[in-house]
Amino acid sequence: MSYTHTLVTYALAKTGVIGLCALLAYLGGLAPRVLALLRSDPALGWAVLGPLLMALGAHTSFKYLDTGLLLTLAMVAAERRKRLPPS
């Protein structure tokens, strides 16, 4: 199979069940940080979440640089918010 539409089916086809489990563990590890970002900065969180869900679930854009940049932006923002004093 050379083409698949979603990250989950791509991971399953390319890496098998073990790779799929590793992917799900990775995405599960990201979930608390994305939720923290949604709580601390809802505008940024929703701006990142929409395109990210589209990239991971509806199109093969998970293979492109923009998806990595969205993941990085979400994680950096969540980590940065942890270190800022409450306002």
Short mmCIF file of N, CA and C in Angstrom, two decimals:
data_model
loop_
_atom_site.label_atom_id
_atom_site.label_comp_id
_atom_site.label_asym_id
_atom_site.label_seq_id
_atom_site.Cartn_x
_atom_site.Cartn_y
_atom_site.Cartn_z
N MET A 1 0.85 -1.16 0.00
CA MET A 1 0.00 0.00 0.00
C MET A 1 0.90 1.23 0.00
N SER A 2 0.69 2.12 -0.92
CA SER A 2 1.54 3.29 -1.01
C SER A 2 0.83 4.57 -0.58
N TYR A 3 -0.48 4.51 -0.37
CA TYR A 3 -1.20 5.73 -0.04
C TYR A 3 -2.32 5.43 0.94
N THR A 4 -2.40 6.24 1.96
CA THR A 4 -3.49 6.13 2.92
C THR A 4 -3.84 7.54 3.39
N HIS A 5 -5.05 7.73 3.83
CA HIS A 5 -5.51 9.08 4.14
C HIS A 5 -5.26 9.54 5.56
N THR A 6 -5.13 8.64 6.50
CA THR A 6 -5.00 9.08 7.89
C THR A 6 -3.71 8.56 8.52
N LEU A 7 -3.28 9.23 9.55
CA LEU A 7 -2.07 8.83 10.25
C LEU A 7 -2.22 7.44 10.87
N VAL A 8 -3.38 7.15 11.42
CA VAL A 8 -3.59 5.85 12.07
C VAL A 8 -3.47 4.71 11.06
N THR A 9 -4.13 4.83 9.91
CA THR A 9 -4.04 3.76 8.91
C THR A 9 -2.64 3.69 8.31
N TYR A 10 -1.99 4.83 8.17
CA TYR A 10 -0.61 4.85 7.67
C TYR A 10 0.31 4.10 8.63
N ALA A 11 0.19 4.42 9.92
CA ALA A 11 1.03 3.76 10.92
C ALA A 11 0.76 2.26 10.96
N LEU A 12 -0.50 1.88 10.87
CA LEU A 12 -0.84 0.46 10.89
C LEU A 12 -0.27 -0.26 9.67
N ALA A 13 -0.38 0.35 8.50
CA ALA A 13 0.12 -0.29 7.28
C ALA A 13 1.64 -0.36 7.26
N LYS A 14 2.31 0.68 7.75
CA LYS A 14 3.77 0.73 7.65
C LYS A 14 4.48 0.05 8.82
N THR A 15 3.91 0.11 10.02
CA THR A 15 4.63 -0.40 11.19
C THR A 15 3.91 -1.52 11.92
N GLY A 16 2.69 -1.83 11.51
CA GLY A 16 1.95 -2.92 12.15
C GLY A 16 1.32 -2.50 13.47
N VAL A 17 0.87 -3.48 14.20
CA VAL A 17 0.15 -3.22 15.46
C VAL A 17 1.06 -2.58 16.50
N ILE A 18 2.31 -3.00 16.57
CA ILE A 18 3.23 -2.42 17.56
C ILE A 18 3.47 -0.95 17.28
N GLY A 19 3.67 -0.60 16.02
CA GLY A 19 3.85 0.81 15.65
C GLY A 19 2.61 1.63 15.92
N LEU A 20 1.45 1.03 15.65
CA LEU A 20 0.20 1.72 15.93
C LEU A 20 0.05 1.97 17.42
N CYS A 21 0.39 1.00 18.24
CA CYS A 21 0.33 1.18 19.70
C CYS A 21 1.29 2.28 20.15
N ALA A 22 2.47 2.33 19.56
CA ALA A 22 3.43 3.38 19.89
C ALA A 22 2.89 4.76 19.50
N LEU A 23 2.28 4.84 18.34
CA LEU A 23 1.68 6.11 17.89
C LEU A 23 0.57 6.55 18.84
N LEU A 24 -0.29 5.63 19.21
CA LEU A 24 -1.39 5.97 20.12
C LEU A 24 -0.86 6.40 21.49
N ALA A 25 0.21 5.76 21.95
CA ALA A 25 0.82 6.18 23.21
C ALA A 25 1.38 7.60 23.09
N TYR A 26 2.03 7.90 21.96
CA TYR A 26 2.57 9.24 21.72
C TYR A 26 1.45 10.28 21.71
N LEU A 27 0.40 10.01 20.95
CA LEU A 27 -0.72 10.95 20.88
C LEU A 27 -1.41 11.09 22.23
N GLY A 28 -1.51 9.98 22.97
CA GLY A 28 -2.08 10.04 24.31
C GLY A 28 -1.23 10.89 25.25
N GLY A 29 0.08 10.85 25.06
CA GLY A 29 0.96 11.70 25.86
C GLY A 29 0.84 13.17 25.52
N LEU A 30 0.46 13.46 24.28
CA LEU A 30 0.27 14.86 23.88
C LEU A 30 -1.05 15.44 24.39
N ALA A 31 -2.02 14.59 24.59
CA ALA A 31 -3.36 15.05 24.95
C ALA A 31 -3.39 15.95 26.18
N PRO A 32 -2.73 15.60 27.30
CA PRO A 32 -2.78 16.49 28.46
C PRO A 32 -2.18 17.87 28.18
N ARG A 33 -1.14 17.92 27.36
CA ARG A 33 -0.54 19.22 27.04
C ARG A 33 -1.45 20.06 26.16
N VAL A 34 -2.12 19.42 25.23
CA VAL A 34 -3.05 20.16 24.38
C VAL A 34 -4.21 20.67 25.21
N LEU A 35 -4.71 19.86 26.13
CA LEU A 35 -5.79 20.30 27.02
C LEU A 35 -5.33 21.46 27.91
N ALA A 36 -4.10 21.39 28.39
CA ALA A 36 -3.56 22.49 29.20
C ALA A 36 -3.47 23.76 28.37
N LEU A 37 -3.06 23.63 27.13
CA LEU A 37 -2.99 24.80 26.25
C LEU A 37 -4.37 25.37 26.00
N LEU A 38 -5.36 24.52 25.81
CA LEU A 38 -6.73 25.00 25.62
C LEU A 38 -7.24 25.76 26.83
N ARG A 39 -6.85 25.32 28.03
CA ARG A 39 -7.27 26.02 29.25
C ARG A 39 -6.52 27.33 29.43
N SER A 40 -5.22 27.34 29.16
CA SER A 40 -4.42 28.53 29.45
C SER A 40 -4.50 29.59 28.35
N ASP A 41 -4.64 29.17 27.11
CA ASP A 41 -4.71 30.11 26.00
C ASP A 41 -5.67 29.54 24.95
N PRO A 42 -6.97 29.70 25.19
CA PRO A 42 -7.96 29.07 24.30
C PRO A 42 -7.82 29.47 22.83
N ALA A 43 -7.51 30.72 22.57
CA ALA A 43 -7.40 31.16 21.17
C ALA A 43 -6.28 30.40 20.45
N LEU A 44 -5.12 30.33 21.07
CA LEU A 44 -4.01 29.60 20.46
C LEU A 44 -4.31 28.11 20.40
N GLY A 45 -4.89 27.58 21.45
CA GLY A 45 -5.21 26.15 21.48
C GLY A 45 -6.13 25.74 20.35
N TRP A 46 -7.21 26.50 20.15
CA TRP A 46 -8.14 26.16 19.08
C TRP A 46 -7.54 26.45 17.71
N ALA A 47 -6.68 27.46 17.62
CA ALA A 47 -6.02 27.75 16.34
C ALA A 47 -5.10 26.60 15.93
N VAL A 48 -4.48 25.96 16.89
CA VAL A 48 -3.58 24.83 16.60
C VAL A 48 -4.37 23.53 16.45
N LEU A 49 -5.38 23.33 17.28
CA LEU A 49 -6.09 22.05 17.32
C LEU A 49 -6.84 21.74 16.03
N GLY A 50 -7.52 22.71 15.46
CA GLY A 50 -8.29 22.47 14.24
C GLY A 50 -7.45 21.93 13.10
N PRO A 51 -6.42 22.67 12.69
CA PRO A 51 -5.58 22.16 11.60
C PRO A 51 -4.87 20.85 11.97
N LEU A 52 -4.51 20.69 13.23
CA LEU A 52 -3.83 19.48 13.64
C LEU A 52 -4.74 18.26 13.53
N LEU A 53 -5.97 18.39 13.97
CA LEU A 53 -6.93 17.28 13.84
C LEU A 53 -7.19 16.97 12.37
N MET A 54 -7.27 18.00 11.55
CA MET A 54 -7.45 17.78 10.11
C MET A 54 -6.25 17.05 9.54
N ALA A 55 -5.06 17.44 9.94
CA ALA A 55 -3.84 16.82 9.42
C ALA A 55 -3.71 15.37 9.87
N LEU A 56 -4.07 15.09 11.11
CA LEU A 56 -3.90 13.74 11.64
C LEU A 56 -5.05 12.81 11.27
N GLY A 57 -6.22 13.36 11.01
CA GLY A 57 -7.37 12.50 10.83
C GLY A 57 -8.01 12.48 9.46
N ALA A 58 -7.79 13.48 8.64
CA ALA A 58 -8.56 13.54 7.40
C ALA A 58 -7.71 13.63 6.14
N HIS A 59 -6.44 13.84 6.28
CA HIS A 59 -5.62 14.03 5.09
C HIS A 59 -4.20 13.59 5.38
N THR A 60 -3.43 13.36 4.36
CA THR A 60 -2.06 12.88 4.54
C THR A 60 -1.08 14.00 4.89
N SER A 61 -1.55 15.14 5.29
CA SER A 61 -0.62 16.23 5.59
C SER A 61 0.20 15.98 6.85
N PHE A 62 -0.08 14.87 7.57
CA PHE A 62 0.76 14.54 8.71
C PHE A 62 2.20 14.27 8.28
N LYS A 63 2.43 14.06 7.01
CA LYS A 63 3.77 13.80 6.51
C LYS A 63 4.54 15.09 6.24
N TYR A 64 3.91 16.22 6.34
CA TYR A 64 4.52 17.47 5.93
C TYR A 64 5.03 18.28 7.12
N LEU A 65 5.85 19.24 6.81
CA LEU A 65 6.48 20.08 7.83
C LEU A 65 5.47 20.85 8.67
N ASP A 66 4.39 21.31 8.07
CA ASP A 66 3.44 22.14 8.82
C ASP A 66 2.84 21.41 10.01
N THR A 67 2.61 20.11 9.89
CA THR A 67 2.07 19.36 11.02
C THR A 67 3.08 19.30 12.16
N GLY A 68 4.33 19.08 11.84
CA GLY A 68 5.38 19.10 12.86
C GLY A 68 5.48 20.45 13.53
N LEU A 69 5.32 21.51 12.74
CA LEU A 69 5.37 22.86 13.31
C LEU A 69 4.18 23.11 14.23
N LEU A 70 3.00 22.63 13.86
CA LEU A 70 1.84 22.78 14.74
C LEU A 70 2.02 22.03 16.05
N LEU A 71 2.54 20.81 15.97
CA LEU A 71 2.81 20.04 17.20
C LEU A 71 3.83 20.76 18.07
N THR A 72 4.87 21.28 17.45
CA THR A 72 5.91 21.99 18.19
C THR A 72 5.34 23.24 18.84
N LEU A 73 4.54 24.01 18.11
CA LEU A 73 3.93 25.22 18.65
C LEU A 73 3.05 24.90 19.85
N ALA A 74 2.25 23.86 19.75
CA ALA A 74 1.37 23.47 20.86
C ALA A 74 2.18 23.08 22.09
N MET A 75 3.23 22.30 21.89
CA MET A 75 4.03 21.83 23.03
C MET A 75 4.84 22.97 23.66
N VAL A 76 5.42 23.82 22.84
CA VAL A 76 6.20 24.94 23.38
C VAL A 76 5.29 25.90 24.14
N ALA A 77 4.12 26.17 23.59
CA ALA A 77 3.18 27.07 24.27
C ALA A 77 2.74 26.48 25.61
N ALA A 78 2.45 25.19 25.64
CA ALA A 78 2.02 24.56 26.89
C ALA A 78 3.14 24.59 27.92
N GLU A 79 4.36 24.30 27.51
CA GLU A 79 5.49 24.32 28.43
C GLU A 79 5.78 25.74 28.91
N ARG A 80 5.68 26.69 28.02
CA ARG A 80 5.95 28.09 28.39
C ARG A 80 4.93 28.58 29.42
N ARG A 81 3.69 28.19 29.25
CA ARG A 81 2.63 28.61 30.17
C ARG A 81 2.87 28.05 31.57
N LYS A 82 3.48 26.89 31.67
CA LYS A 82 3.75 26.31 33.00
C LYS A 82 4.73 27.16 33.80
N ARG A 83 5.68 27.80 33.12
CA ARG A 83 6.71 28.56 33.80
C ARG A 83 6.32 29.99 34.11
N LEU A 84 5.25 30.50 33.49
CA LEU A 84 4.86 31.89 33.74
C LEU A 84 4.10 32.00 35.06
N PRO A 85 4.37 33.07 35.81
CA PRO A 85 3.60 33.26 37.04
C PRO A 85 2.15 33.58 36.70
N PRO A 86 1.22 33.17 37.56
CA PRO A 86 -0.20 33.46 37.29
C PRO A 86 -0.44 34.97 37.24
N SER A 87 -1.28 35.38 36.32
CA SER A 87 -1.57 36.82 36.20
C SER A 87 -2.90 37.17 36.78
#
